[in-house]
Amino acid sequence: MSDQQFPQLVATFNKIYLDWWGFTQVAEPAAAGLELLLKRKVKLTQEELSVLTAPTKKSYTLEVEEEIFRLALLYKKNKSIPKSQLVKLVHRYFWLNNGYAHTYVLDGKYFRKQIIEVASKMSVKQIIEGLKANVLRLESAQNNVYRLSKQLSLSKEEFKIVKRIAWFADFQDKRKAISLEANYYIDLFIKELARRTGISYNLVRYAIPLEYSNLLHGKFSITHLRARQYYFAMIIDENGIRLFEGNAARRMEKKLLGEISDEVVREIEGMRAMGGRIIGNARVILKTKDVYLMKRGEILVTTMTSPDFISAMKKAKALVTDEGGLTCHAAIISRELNIPCVVGTKIATRTLKTGDKIEVDANHGLVRIIK
């Protein structure tokens, strides 16, 4: 493929992907709008709203876990894993550990290790109980929605709103799965661009597809890419795409988000995603490369979660995020893990520090700094 054809291929993929991605962005504002509409029609506590909007369908992470559990049962019985089943698992979920910063191609060895690990740590009874527990949890969530709807005497219209919010939660989960698989192909384009230009992969990652052709033909200075490594902002509006690099990006951040206040904050308010009350030490993680720092029993504090954070989330006894609503990734996973979660605090990562002793009162959507 020539240097003329390569950018054209990227542009074709980019158009298809962005057309799809743009359409799917209706999920967050639609879900948030429906939540507001429901609260205007019915006086709800945070706990009631959380119950009514709880996911009632399996997330893709739960689907993978169940596949691994089923194959672990086969392994315990036959001491082998059917090759066809393993190939199918790889084909469906090779992208599972992808994020927005890095991609990883998971192979048969990876999934085989996961299956054998489950088989060695759990008895047949425990695996079966684990599979049943997942089904029962979703059934319980659905029953709770119907029970509370009846208790609150929701009208048909109000109940439809509840069902639509749940639909958007499932929609967001499916969107994330597709986007993480797409990230694998995007990363292939980036690696190919790095190979053709001789520019390092880590630097080329800061180019946008519209710049690929100029990079290939030496018409784009890599000083822009170096500046973006330091600080980078992008604004997309009716005027098109505007890029800000280095200090210009910092100035734009301050203009849009304001200065960080010096005021001492002892209590942070957000939204209950999964109820509960926990006291523990905060672990603030802003970058996916730092998830390994998470220790079991700490409280994970981050801007927003993605699949890169799953290993850290499984160690956490509570979750706190700056962003997100009742249908976001953190909300869905916290319910599956059955741990307290407060989302949409806006300032948690700017206020809390790793090691802070905090109380997460997820029942009321509050995070308090103890010391």
Coordinates of C-alpha atoms in Angstrom, one line a residue:
M1 CA 0.0 0.0 0.0
S2 CA 1.4 3.4 -1.0
D3 CA 1.8 6.5 1.2
Q4 CA -1.1 8.0 -0.8
Q5 CA -3.4 5.0 -0.2
F6 CA -2.6 4.6 3.5
P7 CA -4.1 7.9 4.7
Q8 CA -7.2 7.2 2.5
L9 CA -7.7 3.8 4.2
V10 CA -7.4 5.6 7.6
A11 CA -9.9 8.3 6.5
T12 CA -12.4 5.7 5.4
F13 CA -12.2 3.8 8.7
N14 CA -12.2 7.1 10.6
K15 CA -15.4 8.3 8.9
I16 CA -17.3 5.0 9.6
Y17 CA -16.1 4.9 13.2
L18 CA -16.8 8.6 13.9
D19 CA -20.2 8.4 12.3
W20 CA -21.1 5.5 14.6
W21 CA -19.4 7.1 17.6
G22 CA -21.2 10.4 17.1
F23 CA -24.5 8.6 17.0
T24 CA -23.8 6.8 20.2
Q25 CA -23.0 10.0 22.2
V26 CA -26.7 10.4 22.7
A27 CA -26.5 7.9 25.5
E28 CA -25.2 10.1 28.3
P29 CA -27.3 13.2 27.8
A30 CA -30.4 11.0 27.1
A31 CA -29.9 9.0 30.3
A32 CA -29.2 12.1 32.4
G33 CA -32.2 13.9 30.9
L34 CA -34.4 10.9 31.6
E35 CA -33.1 10.8 35.2
L36 CA -34.0 14.5 35.6
L37 CA -37.4 13.9 34.1
L38 CA -38.1 11.0 36.4
K39 CA -37.1 13.1 39.5
R40 CA -39.3 15.9 38.5
K41 CA -42.3 13.6 38.2
V42 CA -41.6 11.5 41.3
K43 CA -39.9 12.5 44.6
L44 CA -37.0 10.0 44.9
T45 CA -34.2 9.5 47.3
Q46 CA -30.8 8.7 46.0
E47 CA -31.2 5.1 47.1
E48 CA -34.5 4.7 45.3
L49 CA -33.1 6.3 42.1
S50 CA -30.1 3.9 42.3
V51 CA -32.4 0.9 42.7
L52 CA -34.6 1.9 39.8
T53 CA -31.7 2.5 37.4
A54 CA -29.7 -0.6 38.4
P55 CA -28.5 -2.7 35.4
T56 CA -30.6 -5.7 34.7
K57 CA -28.5 -7.2 31.9
K58 CA -25.1 -8.7 31.9
S59 CA -22.1 -6.4 31.2
Y60 CA -19.5 -7.7 28.8
T61 CA -17.1 -8.2 31.7
L62 CA -19.6 -10.4 33.4
E63 CA -20.2 -12.3 30.2
V64 CA -16.4 -13.1 29.9
E65 CA -16.3 -14.1 33.6
E66 CA -19.1 -16.6 33.0
E67 CA -17.4 -18.0 29.9
I68 CA -14.2 -18.5 31.9
F69 CA -16.2 -20.1 34.8
R70 CA -17.9 -22.6 32.4
L71 CA -14.6 -23.6 30.8
A72 CA -13.1 -24.0 34.3
L73 CA -15.8 -26.5 35.1
L74 CA -14.9 -28.4 31.9
Y75 CA -11.3 -28.3 32.8
K76 CA -11.9 -29.7 36.3
K77 CA -13.9 -32.5 34.8
N78 CA -11.7 -33.4 31.8
K79 CA -8.3 -31.8 32.7
S80 CA -8.4 -30.2 29.3
I81 CA -10.0 -27.2 27.5
P82 CA -11.7 -27.8 24.1
K83 CA -9.5 -26.0 21.6
S84 CA -12.6 -24.8 19.6
Q85 CA -14.0 -23.2 22.8
L86 CA -10.7 -21.4 23.5
V87 CA -10.5 -20.2 19.9
K88 CA -14.0 -18.8 20.2
L89 CA -13.2 -17.1 23.5
V90 CA -10.1 -15.4 21.9
H91 CA -12.0 -14.4 18.8
R92 CA -14.8 -12.7 20.9
Y93 CA -12.7 -11.1 23.6
F94 CA -9.1 -10.6 22.4
W95 CA -9.6 -6.9 23.0
L96 CA -10.8 -7.3 26.6
N97 CA -7.9 -5.5 28.3
N98 CA -7.8 -2.6 25.8
G99 CA -8.1 0.9 27.0
Y100 CA -7.8 4.3 25.4
A101 CA -4.1 4.7 26.1
H102 CA -2.9 1.1 25.2
T103 CA -4.1 -2.0 23.5
Y104 CA -3.3 -5.6 24.2
V105 CA -4.1 -8.7 22.1
L106 CA -5.1 -11.5 24.4
D107 CA -4.3 -14.9 23.1
G108 CA -5.2 -18.5 24.0
K109 CA -2.4 -18.6 26.5
Y110 CA -3.9 -15.7 28.4
F111 CA -7.4 -17.2 28.6
R112 CA -6.1 -20.7 29.3
K113 CA -4.2 -19.2 32.3
Q114 CA -7.4 -17.5 33.5
I115 CA -9.4 -20.7 33.2
I116 CA -6.8 -22.9 35.0
E117 CA -6.4 -20.2 37.8
V118 CA -10.2 -20.3 38.5
A119 CA -10.2 -24.1 38.4
S120 CA -7.3 -24.3 40.8
K121 CA -8.7 -21.8 43.3
M122 CA -12.4 -22.8 43.3
S123 CA -14.2 -26.0 43.9
V124 CA -16.9 -27.2 41.4
K125 CA -19.5 -26.1 44.0
Q126 CA -18.0 -22.6 44.3
I127 CA -17.9 -22.1 40.5
I128 CA -21.5 -23.2 40.1
E129 CA -22.6 -21.0 43.0
G130 CA -20.7 -18.1 41.4
L131 CA -22.5 -18.6 38.1
K132 CA -25.9 -18.8 39.9
A133 CA -25.1 -15.7 42.0
N134 CA -24.6 -13.7 38.8
V135 CA -28.0 -14.8 37.5
L136 CA -29.7 -14.2 40.9
R137 CA -28.2 -10.7 41.3
L138 CA -29.6 -9.6 37.9
E139 CA -33.0 -11.2 38.7
S140 CA -33.0 -9.5 42.1
A141 CA -32.2 -6.2 40.5
Q142 CA -35.1 -6.6 38.1
N143 CA -37.5 -7.7 40.9
N144 CA -36.4 -4.7 43.0
V145 CA -37.3 -2.4 40.1
Y146 CA -40.8 -3.8 39.8
R147 CA -41.3 -3.9 43.6
L148 CA -40.2 -0.3 44.1
S149 CA -42.1 0.9 41.1
K150 CA -45.3 -0.6 42.6
Q151 CA -44.4 0.8 46.0
L152 CA -44.0 4.3 44.5
S153 CA -47.2 3.9 42.4
L154 CA -45.3 4.8 39.2
S155 CA -47.5 5.5 36.3
K156 CA -47.0 3.7 32.9
E157 CA -45.2 6.7 31.6
E158 CA -42.9 6.9 34.6
F159 CA -42.2 3.2 34.4
K160 CA -41.3 3.6 30.7
I161 CA -38.7 6.2 31.7
V162 CA -37.2 3.8 34.2
K163 CA -36.9 1.1 31.5
R164 CA -35.4 3.5 29.1
I165 CA -32.7 4.5 31.6
A166 CA -31.8 0.8 32.1
W167 CA -31.7 0.4 28.3
F168 CA -29.2 3.2 27.9
A169 CA -27.0 1.7 30.7
D170 CA -26.9 -1.5 28.6
F171 CA -26.3 0.5 25.4
Q172 CA -23.3 2.3 27.0
D173 CA -21.8 -1.0 28.0
K174 CA -22.1 -2.4 24.5
R175 CA -20.7 0.8 23.0
K176 CA -17.7 0.5 25.2
A177 CA -17.1 -3.1 24.1
I178 CA -17.2 -2.0 20.4
S179 CA -15.0 1.0 21.0
L180 CA -12.4 -1.1 22.8
E181 CA -12.3 -3.5 19.9
A182 CA -12.0 -0.6 17.5
N183 CA -9.1 0.7 19.5
Y184 CA -7.1 -2.4 18.4
Y185 CA -7.4 -1.4 14.7
I186 CA -6.7 2.3 15.5
D187 CA -3.5 1.2 17.2
L188 CA -2.5 -0.8 14.1
F189 CA -2.8 2.4 12.0
I190 CA -0.7 4.3 14.5
K191 CA 2.0 1.6 14.5
E192 CA 2.0 1.6 10.7
L193 CA 2.3 5.4 10.6
A194 CA 5.3 5.1 13.0
R195 CA 6.9 2.5 10.8
R196 CA 6.4 4.6 7.6
T197 CA 7.6 7.9 9.0
G198 CA 10.4 6.7 11.3
I199 CA 8.8 8.7 14.2
S200 CA 8.5 6.9 17.5
Y201 CA 5.2 5.2 18.3
N202 CA 4.9 7.1 21.5
L203 CA 5.2 10.4 19.6
V204 CA 3.0 9.5 16.6
R205 CA 0.1 8.7 19.1
Y206 CA -0.3 12.4 19.5
A207 CA -1.2 13.0 15.8
I208 CA -4.8 13.0 14.7
P209 CA -5.9 11.2 11.5
L210 CA -6.3 14.4 9.6
E211 CA -2.5 15.0 10.0
Y212 CA -1.4 11.6 8.8
S213 CA -0.9 12.5 5.2
N214 CA 1.2 15.6 6.0
L215 CA 3.3 13.5 8.4
L216 CA 3.9 10.9 5.7
H217 CA 5.1 13.6 3.3
G218 CA 7.2 15.6 5.7
K219 CA 4.8 18.6 5.8
F220 CA 4.0 18.4 9.5
S221 CA 6.6 19.3 12.2
I222 CA 7.0 16.8 15.0
T223 CA 7.5 19.8 17.4
H224 CA 3.7 19.9 17.6
L225 CA 3.7 16.3 18.8
R226 CA 6.3 16.9 21.4
A227 CA 4.3 19.9 22.7
R228 CA 1.2 17.7 22.9
Q229 CA 3.1 15.2 25.1
Y230 CA 3.5 18.0 27.6
Y231 CA -0.2 19.2 27.5
F232 CA -2.9 18.9 24.9
A233 CA -6.5 20.0 24.5
M234 CA -9.0 19.7 21.7
I235 CA -12.2 21.5 21.1
I236 CA -14.7 20.2 18.6
D237 CA -17.7 22.4 17.9
E238 CA -19.7 24.0 15.1
N239 CA -16.5 25.8 14.0
G240 CA -14.6 22.5 13.5
I241 CA -11.6 21.1 15.3
R242 CA -9.3 23.3 17.3
L243 CA -6.1 22.0 18.8
F244 CA -4.1 23.5 21.7
E245 CA -0.6 22.4 22.6
G246 CA 1.7 23.0 25.6
N247 CA 1.1 26.2 27.5
A248 CA -1.8 27.2 25.2
A249 CA -3.5 24.0 26.2
R250 CA -3.0 24.8 29.9
R251 CA -4.5 28.3 29.4
M252 CA -7.5 26.8 27.6
E253 CA -8.0 24.4 30.5
K254 CA -8.0 27.2 33.0
K255 CA -10.4 29.2 30.8
L256 CA -12.9 26.3 30.5
L257 CA -12.5 24.7 33.9
G258 CA -11.3 27.6 36.1
E259 CA -8.5 27.7 38.6
I260 CA -8.2 25.1 41.3
S261 CA -9.6 26.6 44.5
D262 CA -7.3 26.8 47.6
E263 CA -10.4 26.4 49.8
V264 CA -10.1 23.5 52.2
V265 CA -12.8 21.0 51.4
R266 CA -13.8 18.3 54.0
E267 CA -16.9 16.9 52.3
I268 CA -17.5 16.1 48.6
E269 CA -20.9 15.5 47.2
G270 CA -21.6 13.3 44.2
M271 CA -24.3 10.7 43.2
R272 CA -25.0 7.3 44.7
A273 CA -24.3 4.6 42.2
M274 CA -24.1 1.7 44.6
G275 CA -25.1 2.1 48.3
G276 CA -23.0 1.4 51.4
R277 CA -20.8 3.1 53.9
I278 CA -17.1 2.4 54.1
I279 CA -14.1 4.0 55.8
G280 CA -10.6 3.5 54.4
N281 CA -7.5 5.0 52.7
A282 CA -7.8 6.7 49.4
R283 CA -5.7 5.6 46.4
V284 CA -5.9 8.4 43.7
I285 CA -5.1 6.9 40.3
L286 CA -5.2 9.3 37.3
K287 CA -3.3 7.2 34.7
T288 CA -3.9 3.6 33.6
K289 CA -0.2 2.8 33.9
D290 CA -0.5 3.3 37.7
V291 CA -3.3 0.8 38.4
Y292 CA -0.7 -1.7 39.7
L293 CA -0.2 0.7 42.7
M294 CA -3.7 -0.2 44.0
K295 CA -3.7 -2.2 47.2
R296 CA -6.5 -4.5 48.3
G297 CA -8.9 -2.8 50.6
E298 CA -8.1 0.8 49.5
I299 CA -10.7 3.2 48.1
L300 CA -10.2 3.9 44.4
V301 CA -10.4 7.6 43.5
T302 CA -10.2 8.5 39.8
T303 CA -11.6 10.7 37.1
M304 CA -13.6 8.0 35.4
T305 CA -13.1 4.2 35.1
S306 CA -12.5 2.1 32.0
P307 CA -11.6 -1.6 31.5
D308 CA -8.0 -0.7 32.2
F309 CA -9.1 -0.1 35.8
I310 CA -10.9 -3.5 36.3
S311 CA -8.0 -5.1 38.2
A312 CA -7.8 -2.0 40.6
M313 CA -11.6 -2.0 41.0
K314 CA -11.6 -5.6 42.1
K315 CA -9.2 -4.7 44.9
A316 CA -11.1 -1.7 46.0
K317 CA -13.6 -1.6 48.8
A318 CA -15.3 1.5 47.4
L319 CA -15.1 3.7 44.2
V320 CA -15.2 7.5 43.9
T321 CA -15.1 9.2 40.5
D322 CA -15.1 12.8 39.3
E323 CA -17.3 12.1 36.3
G324 CA -20.2 9.8 35.3
G325 CA -23.8 9.2 36.1
L326 CA -26.0 6.3 37.1
T327 CA -25.3 4.5 33.8
C328 CA -21.5 5.0 33.6
H329 CA -18.9 2.2 33.7
A330 CA -18.1 2.7 37.4
A331 CA -21.7 2.5 38.3
I332 CA -22.3 -0.7 36.4
I333 CA -19.2 -2.5 37.6
S334 CA -19.6 -1.4 41.3
R335 CA -23.0 -3.0 41.3
E336 CA -21.6 -6.2 39.9
L337 CA -18.8 -6.1 42.5
N338 CA -21.2 -5.1 45.2
I339 CA -19.1 -2.2 46.5
P340 CA -20.1 1.3 47.5
C341 CA -19.7 3.8 44.7
V342 CA -20.1 7.6 44.4
V343 CA -19.9 9.1 40.9
G344 CA -20.0 12.6 39.5
T345 CA -18.2 14.4 42.3
K346 CA -16.3 16.7 39.9
I347 CA -13.5 17.5 42.4
A348 CA -12.6 14.2 44.1
T349 CA -9.2 13.7 42.3
R350 CA -8.3 17.4 42.9
T351 CA -9.3 17.3 46.6
L352 CA -8.2 13.9 47.8
K353 CA -4.7 12.6 48.1
T354 CA -3.4 9.0 48.2
G355 CA -3.3 7.9 51.9
D356 CA -6.1 10.2 53.0
K357 CA -8.4 8.5 55.5
I358 CA -11.9 9.0 54.1
E359 CA -15.5 7.9 54.6
V360 CA -17.5 7.0 51.6
D361 CA -21.2 7.4 52.5
A362 CA -22.6 6.1 49.2
N363 CA -26.1 5.9 50.6
H364 CA -26.2 9.7 50.5
G365 CA -23.6 10.3 47.7
L366 CA -21.1 11.8 50.1
V367 CA -17.3 11.5 50.6
R368 CA -15.8 12.9 53.9
I369 CA -12.2 13.5 54.7
I370 CA -11.4 12.1 58.2
K371 CA -7.7 12.9 58.2

